Amino acid sequence: MKVIVIGAGLGGLTLAQGLRRTGIDVAVYERDGALGRAQGVSLHIDDRGVTALRGCLPSAHAAMIDATMGGLREQTLSVSEVDGACAVVDTEPSGARPGRQAHRPLLRAILLTGLENVVRFEAEFTRFERRPDGTVRACFADGSTDTADVLVGADGIGSAVRRQYLPQAQVVDTGRRMLMGATSLCAVTGLPGLIGNNPAVARIRDTTMVMGALRFTSPPTVARQRFLPALRLGAVTGIEDYLMWALPGPAENLPRTFQQIVDEAWSEMTSTLRIGMIPPIPAWPAGQVTVLGDAVHLAPGFGGNLAMQDAHRLCSALIEADRGQRDLLDAIGSYEAAMQNSVQVKASA
Ligand SMILES: Cc1cc2nc3c(=O)[nH]c(=O)nc-3n(C[C@H](O)[C@H](O)[C@H](O)COP(=O)(O)OP(=O)(O)OC[C@H]3O[C@@H](n4cnc5c(N)ncnc54)[C@H](O)[C@@H]3O)c2cc1C
Protein backbone atom coordinates (compact mmCIF):
# COMPACT_ATOMS: atom_id res chain seq x y z
CA MET A 1 0.00 0.00 0.00
CA LYS A 2 1.16 3.54 -0.66
CA VAL A 3 -0.18 6.53 1.30
CA ILE A 4 0.21 10.21 0.41
CA VAL A 5 -0.14 12.65 3.32
CA ILE A 6 -0.71 16.33 2.56
CA GLY A 7 0.69 18.51 5.37
CA ALA A 8 3.67 18.02 7.69
CA GLY A 9 1.92 19.32 10.81
CA LEU A 10 1.27 17.48 14.06
CA GLY A 11 -1.25 15.06 12.60
CA GLY A 12 0.45 14.39 9.26
CA LEU A 13 3.87 13.71 10.82
CA THR A 14 2.44 11.48 13.57
CA LEU A 15 0.69 9.43 10.90
CA ALA A 16 3.79 9.27 8.70
CA GLN A 17 5.92 8.07 11.62
CA GLY A 18 3.42 5.34 12.45
CA LEU A 19 3.10 4.10 8.86
CA ARG A 20 6.84 4.17 8.25
CA ARG A 21 7.47 2.10 11.37
CA THR A 22 5.44 -0.74 9.93
CA GLY A 23 7.01 -0.47 6.49
CA ILE A 24 4.06 1.11 4.68
CA ASP A 25 5.20 3.33 1.81
CA VAL A 26 4.34 6.91 2.79
CA ALA A 27 5.11 10.27 1.18
CA VAL A 28 4.40 13.59 2.92
CA TYR A 29 4.01 16.82 0.95
CA GLU A 30 4.38 20.13 2.81
CA ARG A 31 3.69 23.58 1.38
CA ASP A 32 6.17 25.43 3.65
CA GLY A 33 9.93 25.17 3.88
CA ALA A 34 11.66 22.80 6.31
CA LEU A 35 11.55 25.21 9.26
CA GLY A 36 7.85 25.97 8.77
CA ARG A 37 5.89 28.92 10.15
CA ALA A 38 5.53 29.90 13.81
CA GLN A 39 2.29 28.22 14.95
CA GLY A 40 2.13 28.97 18.62
CA VAL A 41 4.92 28.37 21.08
CA SER A 42 3.80 25.54 23.28
CA LEU A 43 1.08 22.92 23.35
CA HIS A 44 -0.83 21.37 26.21
CA ILE A 45 -0.60 17.64 25.48
CA ASP A 46 -3.16 15.46 27.24
CA ASP A 47 -3.71 11.69 27.43
CA ARG A 48 -5.01 11.59 23.83
CA GLY A 49 -1.83 13.15 22.45
CA VAL A 50 0.46 11.04 24.64
CA THR A 51 -1.28 7.78 23.63
CA ALA A 52 -1.05 8.71 19.96
CA LEU A 53 2.61 9.69 20.13
CA ARG A 54 3.53 6.49 22.00
CA GLY A 55 1.51 4.45 19.52
CA CYS A 56 3.04 5.94 16.37
CA LEU A 57 6.59 7.04 17.21
CA PRO A 58 9.75 4.99 17.70
CA SER A 59 10.50 4.69 21.42
CA ALA A 60 13.51 7.06 21.27
CA HIS A 61 11.32 9.82 19.84
CA ALA A 62 8.66 9.27 22.50
CA ALA A 63 11.34 9.30 25.24
CA MET A 64 12.75 12.58 23.89
CA ILE A 65 9.30 14.18 24.03
CA ASP A 66 8.64 12.85 27.51
CA ALA A 67 12.01 14.11 28.80
CA THR A 68 11.48 17.65 27.55
CA MET A 69 7.84 18.37 28.37
CA GLY A 70 7.02 20.51 31.40
CA GLY A 71 5.62 19.20 34.69
CA LEU A 72 2.10 17.84 35.15
CA ARG A 73 -0.69 20.42 34.89
CA GLU A 74 -3.52 19.11 37.01
CA GLN A 75 -5.74 22.06 37.72
CA THR A 76 -6.52 25.56 36.52
CA LEU A 77 -5.74 28.36 38.96
CA SER A 78 -7.57 31.66 39.31
CA VAL A 79 -5.24 34.50 40.17
CA SER A 80 -6.28 37.96 41.31
CA GLU A 81 -4.87 40.96 43.10
CA VAL A 82 -5.33 40.79 46.86
CA ASP A 83 -4.12 43.80 48.86
CA GLY A 84 -2.09 44.97 45.86
CA ALA A 85 -0.29 41.64 45.29
CA CYS A 86 -1.15 38.73 43.00
CA ALA A 87 -2.49 35.65 44.79
CA VAL A 88 -4.15 32.36 43.87
CA VAL A 89 -7.78 32.84 44.86
CA ASP A 90 -9.29 29.62 43.55
CA THR A 91 -8.41 26.29 41.99
CA GLU A 92 -10.64 24.14 39.86
CA PRO A 93 -10.15 20.87 38.02
CA SER A 94 -8.40 21.76 34.78
CA GLY A 95 -10.71 23.13 32.07
CA ALA A 96 -8.52 21.14 29.72
CA ARG A 97 -7.72 17.51 30.53
CA PRO A 98 -4.66 17.17 32.75
CA GLY A 99 -1.49 17.05 30.72
CA ARG A 100 1.93 18.55 30.19
CA GLN A 101 3.26 21.42 28.12
CA ALA A 102 5.45 20.70 25.07
CA HIS A 103 7.59 23.23 23.21
CA ARG A 104 6.01 23.25 19.79
CA PRO A 105 9.01 23.85 17.50
CA LEU A 106 10.91 21.11 19.36
CA LEU A 107 7.99 18.68 19.08
CA ARG A 108 7.78 19.28 15.34
CA ALA A 109 11.53 18.77 14.92
CA ILE A 110 11.28 15.47 16.82
CA LEU A 111 8.37 14.38 14.62
CA LEU A 112 10.43 15.17 11.50
CA THR A 113 13.46 13.17 12.70
CA GLY A 114 13.84 10.03 10.60
CA LEU A 115 11.41 11.30 7.94
CA GLU A 116 14.07 13.15 5.94
CA ASN A 117 13.46 11.00 2.87
CA VAL A 118 9.70 10.93 3.36
CA VAL A 119 8.76 14.64 3.56
CA ARG A 120 8.99 16.88 0.50
CA PHE A 121 8.94 20.58 1.47
CA GLU A 122 7.78 23.51 -0.67
CA ALA A 123 5.30 21.21 -2.36
CA GLU A 124 1.88 22.84 -2.40
CA PHE A 125 -0.96 20.41 -3.05
CA THR A 126 -3.63 21.85 -5.34
CA ARG A 127 -6.10 19.05 -6.20
CA PHE A 128 -6.58 15.31 -6.56
CA GLU A 129 -7.98 13.02 -9.26
CA ARG A 130 -9.52 9.61 -8.75
CA ARG A 131 -8.14 7.18 -11.33
CA PRO A 132 -10.02 4.31 -12.97
CA ASP A 133 -7.74 1.71 -11.32
CA GLY A 134 -8.89 2.91 -7.85
CA THR A 135 -5.75 4.89 -7.03
CA VAL A 136 -5.66 8.64 -6.31
CA ARG A 137 -3.38 11.14 -8.02
CA ALA A 138 -2.25 14.24 -6.09
CA CYS A 139 -1.34 17.34 -8.10
CA PHE A 140 1.02 20.07 -6.89
CA ALA A 141 1.47 23.75 -7.72
CA ASP A 142 4.80 23.12 -9.47
CA GLY A 143 3.09 20.75 -11.94
CA SER A 144 4.38 17.54 -10.36
CA THR A 145 2.06 14.66 -9.39
CA ASP A 146 2.19 11.53 -7.24
CA THR A 147 -0.16 8.56 -7.09
CA ALA A 148 -1.12 6.33 -4.16
CA ASP A 149 -3.79 3.99 -2.82
CA VAL A 150 -4.83 6.48 -0.12
CA LEU A 151 -4.63 10.28 0.05
CA VAL A 152 -4.83 11.89 3.51
CA GLY A 153 -5.59 15.59 3.92
CA ALA A 154 -3.67 16.65 7.04
CA ASP A 155 -3.34 20.16 5.68
CA GLY A 156 -4.85 22.18 8.50
CA ILE A 157 -7.53 24.82 8.70
CA GLY A 158 -7.21 26.00 5.09
CA SER A 159 -7.22 22.40 3.78
CA ALA A 160 -7.25 22.17 -0.01
CA VAL A 161 -8.11 18.46 0.30
CA ARG A 162 -11.21 19.28 2.38
CA ARG A 163 -12.26 22.05 -0.03
CA GLN A 164 -12.39 19.54 -2.89
CA TYR A 165 -13.48 16.39 -1.01
CA LEU A 166 -15.92 17.77 1.59
CA PRO A 167 -17.01 21.21 0.33
CA GLN A 168 -19.94 21.04 2.76
CA ALA A 169 -17.46 21.49 5.67
CA GLN A 170 -16.95 25.22 6.05
CA VAL A 171 -14.70 27.22 8.34
CA VAL A 172 -16.65 29.84 10.30
CA ASP A 173 -14.86 32.84 11.82
CA THR A 174 -16.18 33.20 15.37
CA GLY A 175 -15.00 36.82 15.44
CA ARG A 176 -12.91 36.10 18.55
CA ARG A 177 -9.30 37.27 18.52
CA MET A 178 -6.49 36.57 20.95
CA LEU A 179 -3.05 38.12 21.33
CA MET A 180 -0.64 35.32 22.20
CA GLY A 181 3.00 35.35 23.10
CA ALA A 182 5.84 34.00 25.17
CA THR A 183 8.20 35.71 27.60
CA SER A 184 11.38 34.38 29.17
CA LEU A 185 10.81 33.31 32.77
CA CYS A 186 13.90 35.33 33.68
CA ALA A 187 12.05 38.50 32.65
CA VAL A 188 8.90 37.90 34.73
CA THR A 189 8.78 38.22 38.49
CA GLY A 190 6.16 36.85 40.86
CA LEU A 191 3.55 35.12 38.75
CA PRO A 192 5.53 32.09 37.50
CA GLY A 193 6.49 31.12 41.04
CA LEU A 194 2.88 31.47 42.11
CA ILE A 195 1.38 29.21 39.47
CA GLY A 196 4.05 26.49 39.24
CA ASN A 197 3.27 24.24 36.27
CA ASN A 198 -0.47 24.84 36.23
CA PRO A 199 -2.35 26.96 33.74
CA ALA A 200 -3.82 30.07 35.31
CA VAL A 201 -6.48 32.61 34.51
CA ALA A 202 -5.27 35.88 36.01
CA ARG A 203 -7.78 38.70 36.43
CA ILE A 204 -6.58 42.12 37.44
CA ARG A 205 -9.25 44.82 37.47
CA ASP A 206 -11.19 44.18 34.22
CA THR A 207 -8.38 42.48 32.31
CA THR A 208 -7.88 38.75 31.94
CA MET A 209 -4.67 37.02 30.92
CA VAL A 210 -4.38 33.26 30.52
CA MET A 211 -0.91 31.88 31.18
CA GLY A 212 1.21 28.82 31.80
CA ALA A 213 4.92 28.28 32.42
CA LEU A 214 7.00 25.77 30.50
CA ARG A 215 9.94 24.58 32.56
CA PHE A 216 11.76 21.88 30.63
CA THR A 217 11.99 18.71 32.72
CA SER A 218 15.46 18.03 31.27
CA PRO A 219 17.54 20.53 29.30
CA PRO A 220 16.74 19.77 25.62
CA THR A 221 20.44 19.57 24.67
CA VAL A 222 21.01 16.89 27.34
CA ALA A 223 17.89 14.95 26.34
CA ARG A 224 18.93 14.99 22.67
CA GLN A 225 22.31 13.56 23.53
CA ARG A 226 20.70 10.82 25.62
CA PHE A 227 17.66 9.87 23.55
CA LEU A 228 17.73 11.20 20.01
CA PRO A 229 21.17 12.29 18.70
CA ALA A 230 19.72 12.27 15.15
CA LEU A 231 17.54 15.26 16.08
CA ARG A 232 18.62 18.47 14.32
CA LEU A 233 20.98 20.27 16.75
CA GLY A 234 19.41 23.67 16.01
CA ALA A 235 16.12 22.39 17.45
CA VAL A 236 17.56 22.20 20.97
CA THR A 237 19.97 25.12 21.17
CA GLY A 238 19.07 28.43 22.75
CA ILE A 239 15.86 27.20 24.37
CA GLU A 240 15.00 28.48 27.83
CA ASP A 241 12.05 28.22 30.23
CA TYR A 242 9.26 30.65 29.44
CA LEU A 243 5.79 31.90 30.26
CA MET A 244 3.20 31.42 27.53
CA TRP A 245 0.32 33.85 27.70
CA ALA A 246 -2.85 34.89 25.87
CA LEU A 247 -4.94 38.03 26.12
CA PRO A 248 -8.52 37.25 25.08
CA GLY A 249 -9.49 40.96 25.16
CA PRO A 250 -7.89 44.11 23.73
CA ALA A 251 -4.25 44.69 24.71
CA GLU A 252 -4.90 48.26 25.85
CA ASN A 253 -4.55 49.92 29.26
CA LEU A 254 -3.12 46.74 30.71
CA PRO A 255 -2.37 46.47 34.42
CA ARG A 256 1.36 46.92 35.08
CA THR A 257 1.93 43.21 35.82
CA PHE A 258 0.50 42.19 32.43
CA GLN A 259 2.13 45.08 30.55
CA GLN A 260 5.55 43.97 31.78
CA ILE A 261 4.93 40.44 30.43
CA VAL A 262 3.82 41.78 27.03
CA ASP A 263 6.67 44.31 26.81
CA GLU A 264 9.31 41.66 27.53
CA ALA A 265 7.81 39.06 25.14
CA TRP A 266 9.79 37.56 22.26
CA SER A 267 8.49 39.53 19.28
CA GLU A 268 8.82 36.63 16.82
CA MET A 269 6.55 34.56 19.05
CA THR A 270 3.83 37.20 19.51
CA SER A 271 0.85 37.15 17.19
CA THR A 272 -2.88 37.71 17.02
CA LEU A 273 -4.87 34.53 16.59
CA ARG A 274 -8.28 34.39 14.86
CA ILE A 275 -10.54 31.74 16.38
CA GLY A 276 -12.46 29.74 13.79
CA MET A 277 -14.63 26.63 13.94
CA ILE A 278 -15.95 23.99 11.55
CA PRO A 279 -19.50 22.98 12.46
CA PRO A 280 -19.75 19.14 12.41
CA ILE A 281 -21.04 17.72 9.11
CA PRO A 282 -23.07 14.55 8.52
CA ALA A 283 -21.12 11.34 7.87
CA TRP A 284 -19.99 10.76 4.27
CA PRO A 285 -19.34 7.48 2.42
CA ALA A 286 -15.77 6.25 2.91
CA GLY A 287 -13.41 6.56 -0.03
CA GLN A 288 -9.70 6.46 -0.72
CA VAL A 289 -9.37 10.11 0.24
CA THR A 290 -9.69 11.02 3.91
CA VAL A 291 -8.91 13.91 6.26
CA LEU A 292 -7.65 14.40 9.79
CA GLY A 293 -7.05 17.11 12.38
CA ASP A 294 -7.75 20.80 11.76
CA ALA A 295 -8.57 20.00 8.14
CA VAL A 296 -11.91 18.62 9.34
CA HIS A 297 -12.49 19.87 12.90
CA LEU A 298 -11.20 22.82 14.90
CA ALA A 299 -10.91 22.68 18.66
CA PRO A 300 -9.30 25.72 20.26
CA GLY A 301 -6.86 24.53 22.91
CA PHE A 302 -6.95 20.81 22.14
CA GLY A 303 -6.95 20.56 18.33
CA GLY A 304 -3.40 19.23 18.36
CA ASN A 305 -4.41 16.37 20.64
CA LEU A 306 -7.32 15.53 18.34
CA ALA A 307 -5.08 15.68 15.25
CA MET A 308 -2.61 13.22 16.81
CA GLN A 309 -5.44 10.99 18.02
CA ASP A 310 -6.88 10.95 14.49
CA ALA A 311 -3.44 10.08 13.11
CA HIS A 312 -3.06 7.16 15.50
CA ARG A 313 -6.53 5.79 14.70
CA LEU A 314 -6.04 6.16 10.97
CA CYS A 315 -2.60 4.57 11.18
CA SER A 316 -4.03 1.50 12.97
CA ALA A 317 -6.83 1.22 10.40
CA LEU A 318 -4.44 1.43 7.43
CA ILE A 319 -2.10 -1.14 8.97
CA GLU A 320 -5.02 -3.59 9.33
CA ALA A 321 -5.97 -3.01 5.69
CA ASP A 322 -2.37 -3.40 4.54
CA ARG A 323 -2.12 -6.73 6.35
CA GLY A 324 -5.31 -7.94 4.66
CA GLN A 325 -7.15 -8.13 8.00
CA ARG A 326 -9.73 -5.65 6.80
CA ASP A 327 -11.14 -4.15 3.63
CA LEU A 328 -9.51 -0.75 2.97
CA LEU A 329 -12.72 1.29 2.67
CA ASP A 330 -14.19 -0.43 5.72
CA ALA A 331 -11.04 0.50 7.70
CA ILE A 332 -11.15 4.14 6.54
CA GLY A 333 -14.89 4.30 7.27
CA SER A 334 -14.46 3.13 10.85
CA TYR A 335 -11.63 5.61 11.41
CA GLU A 336 -13.88 8.42 10.15
CA ALA A 337 -16.78 7.30 12.36
CA ALA A 338 -14.54 7.29 15.47
CA MET A 339 -13.04 10.65 14.52
CA GLN A 340 -16.46 12.26 14.00
CA ASN A 341 -17.76 10.72 17.19
CA SER A 342 -14.92 12.23 19.29
CA VAL A 343 -15.56 15.66 17.86
CA GLN A 344 -19.31 15.48 18.49
CA VAL A 345 -18.86 14.11 22.01
CA LYS A 346 -16.45 16.93 22.79
CA ALA A 347 -18.65 19.55 21.14
CA SER A 348 -21.60 18.56 23.31
CA ALA A 349 -19.59 18.05 26.54
C1 LIG B 1 -1.43 29.65 19.31
C2 LIG B 1 -2.00 28.26 19.30
C3 LIG B 1 -1.98 27.50 20.46
C4 LIG B 1 -2.50 26.20 20.45
N1 LIG B 1 -2.45 25.46 21.59
C5 LIG B 1 -2.86 24.18 21.55
C6 LIG B 1 -2.71 23.35 22.70
O1 LIG B 1 -2.22 23.78 23.75
N2 LIG B 1 -3.11 22.05 22.61
C7 LIG B 1 -3.65 21.54 21.47
O2 LIG B 1 -4.00 20.36 21.45
N3 LIG B 1 -3.82 22.31 20.37
C8 LIG B 1 -3.43 23.60 20.38
N4 LIG B 1 -3.56 24.37 19.27
C9 LIG B 1 -4.20 23.79 18.08
C10 LIG B 1 -3.19 22.99 17.27
O3 LIG B 1 -2.08 23.79 16.94
C11 LIG B 1 -3.84 22.48 15.97
O4 LIG B 1 -5.07 21.90 16.27
C12 LIG B 1 -2.92 21.44 15.32
O5 LIG B 1 -1.74 22.06 14.86
C13 LIG B 1 -3.62 20.75 14.15
O6 LIG B 1 -2.73 19.84 13.59
P1 LIG B 1 -2.90 19.43 12.05
O7 LIG B 1 -1.83 18.44 11.78
O8 LIG B 1 -4.30 19.06 11.78
O9 LIG B 1 -2.65 20.77 11.26
P2 LIG B 1 -1.38 21.72 11.24
O10 LIG B 1 -0.49 21.45 12.41
O11 LIG B 1 -1.92 23.09 11.03
O12 LIG B 1 -0.57 21.25 9.95
C14 LIG B 1 -1.06 21.45 8.66
C15 LIG B 1 0.12 21.48 7.71
O13 LIG B 1 -0.35 21.43 6.37
C16 LIG B 1 0.41 22.32 5.58
N5 LIG B 1 -0.39 22.69 4.40
C17 LIG B 1 -1.48 23.49 4.35
N6 LIG B 1 -1.96 23.56 3.10
C18 LIG B 1 -1.15 22.78 2.34
C19 LIG B 1 -1.13 22.46 0.94
N7 LIG B 1 -2.05 22.94 0.08
N8 LIG B 1 -0.16 21.63 0.48
C20 LIG B 1 0.78 21.12 1.34
N9 LIG B 1 0.80 21.41 2.66
C21 LIG B 1 -0.15 22.22 3.16
C22 LIG B 1 0.68 23.49 6.52
O14 LIG B 1 1.78 24.27 6.08
C23 LIG B 1 0.94 22.76 7.83
O15 LIG B 1 2.31 22.43 7.99
C24 LIG B 1 -3.06 25.66 19.26
C25 LIG B 1 -3.07 26.44 18.10
C26 LIG B 1 -2.53 27.72 18.11
C27 LIG B 1 -2.52 28.51 16.82
Coordinates of C-alpha atoms and ligand atoms in Angstrom, one line a residue, residues 6-12 29-32 37 39-45 101 104 108 123-126 140 154-160 180 244 273 292-295 297-308, ligand 1:
I6 CA -0.7 16.3 2.6
G7 CA 0.7 18.5 5.4
A8 CA 3.7 18.0 7.7
G9 CA 1.9 19.3 10.8
L10 CA 1.3 17.5 14.1
G11 CA -1.3 15.1 12.6
G12 CA 0.5 14.4 9.3
Y29 CA 4.0 16.8 1.0
E30 CA 4.4 20.1 2.8
R31 CA 3.7 23.6 1.4
D32 CA 6.2 25.4 3.6
R37 CA 5.9 28.9 10.2
Q39 CA 2.3 28.2 14.9
G40 CA 2.1 29.0 18.6
V41 CA 4.9 28.4 21.1
S42 CA 3.8 25.5 23.3
L43 CA 1.1 22.9 23.4
H44 CA -0.8 21.4 26.2
I45 CA -0.6 17.6 25.5
Q101 CA 3.3 21.4 28.1
R104 CA 6.0 23.2 19.8
R108 CA 7.8 19.3 15.3
A123 CA 5.3 21.2 -2.4
E124 CA 1.9 22.8 -2.4
F125 CA -1.0 20.4 -3.1
T126 CA -3.6 21.8 -5.3
F140 CA 1.0 20.1 -6.9
A154 CA -3.7 16.7 7.0
D155 CA -3.3 20.2 5.7
G156 CA -4.8 22.2 8.5
I157 CA -7.5 24.8 8.7
G158 CA -7.2 26.0 5.1
S159 CA -7.2 22.4 3.8
A160 CA -7.2 22.2 0.0
M180 CA -0.6 35.3 22.2
M244 CA 3.2 31.4 27.5
L273 CA -4.9 34.5 16.6
L292 CA -7.7 14.4 9.8
G293 CA -7.1 17.1 12.4
D294 CA -7.8 20.8 11.8
A295 CA -8.6 20.0 8.1
H297 CA -12.5 19.9 12.9
L298 CA -11.2 22.8 14.9
A299 CA -10.9 22.7 18.7
P300 CA -9.3 25.7 20.3
G301 CA -6.9 24.5 22.9
F302 CA -7.0 20.8 22.1
G303 CA -7.0 20.6 18.3
G304 CA -3.4 19.2 18.4
N305 CA -4.4 16.4 20.6
L306 CA -7.3 15.5 18.3
A307 CA -5.1 15.7 15.3
M308 CA -2.6 13.2 16.8
Ligands
LIG1 C1 -1.4 29.6 19.3 C2 -2.0 28.3 19.3 C3 -2.0 27.5 20.5 C4 -2.5 26.2 20.5 N1 -2.4 25.5 21.6 C5 -2.9 24.2 21.6 C6 -2.7 23.4 22.7 O1 -2.2 23.8 23.7 N2 -3.1 22.0 22.6 C7 -3.7 21.5 21.5 O2 -4.0 20.4 21.4 N3 -3.8 22.3 20.4 C8 -3.4 23.6 20.4 N4 -3.6 24.4 19.3 C9 -4.2 23.8 18.1 C10 -3.2 23.0 17.3 O3 -2.1 23.8 16.9 C11 -3.8 22.5 16.0 O4 -5.1 21.9 16.3 C12 -2.9 21.4 15.3 O5 -1.7 22.1 14.9 C13 -3.6 20.8 14.2 O6 -2.7 19.8 13.6 P1 -2.9 19.4 12.1 O7 -1.8 18.4 11.8 O8 -4.3 19.1 11.8 O9 -2.6 20.8 11.3 P2 -1.4 21.7 11.2 O10 -0.5 21.4 12.4 O11 -1.9 23.1 11.0 O12 -0.6 21.3 9.9 C14 -1.1 21.4 8.7 C15 0.1 21.5 7.7 O13 -0.4 21.4 6.4 C16 0.4 22.3 5.6 N5 -0.4 22.7 4.4 C17 -1.5 23.5 4.4 N6 -2.0 23.6 3.1 C18 -1.2 22.8 2.3 C19 -1.1 22.5 0.9 N7 -2.0 22.9 0.1 N8 -0.2 21.6 0.5 C20 0.8 21.1 1.3 N9 0.8 21.4 2.7 C21 -0.2 22.2 3.2 C22 0.7 23.5 6.5 O14 1.8 24.3 6.1 C23 0.9 22.8 7.8 O15 2.3 22.4 8.0 C24 -3.1 25.7 19.3 C25 -3.1 26.4 18.1 C26 -2.5 27.7 18.1 C27 -2.5 28.5 16.8

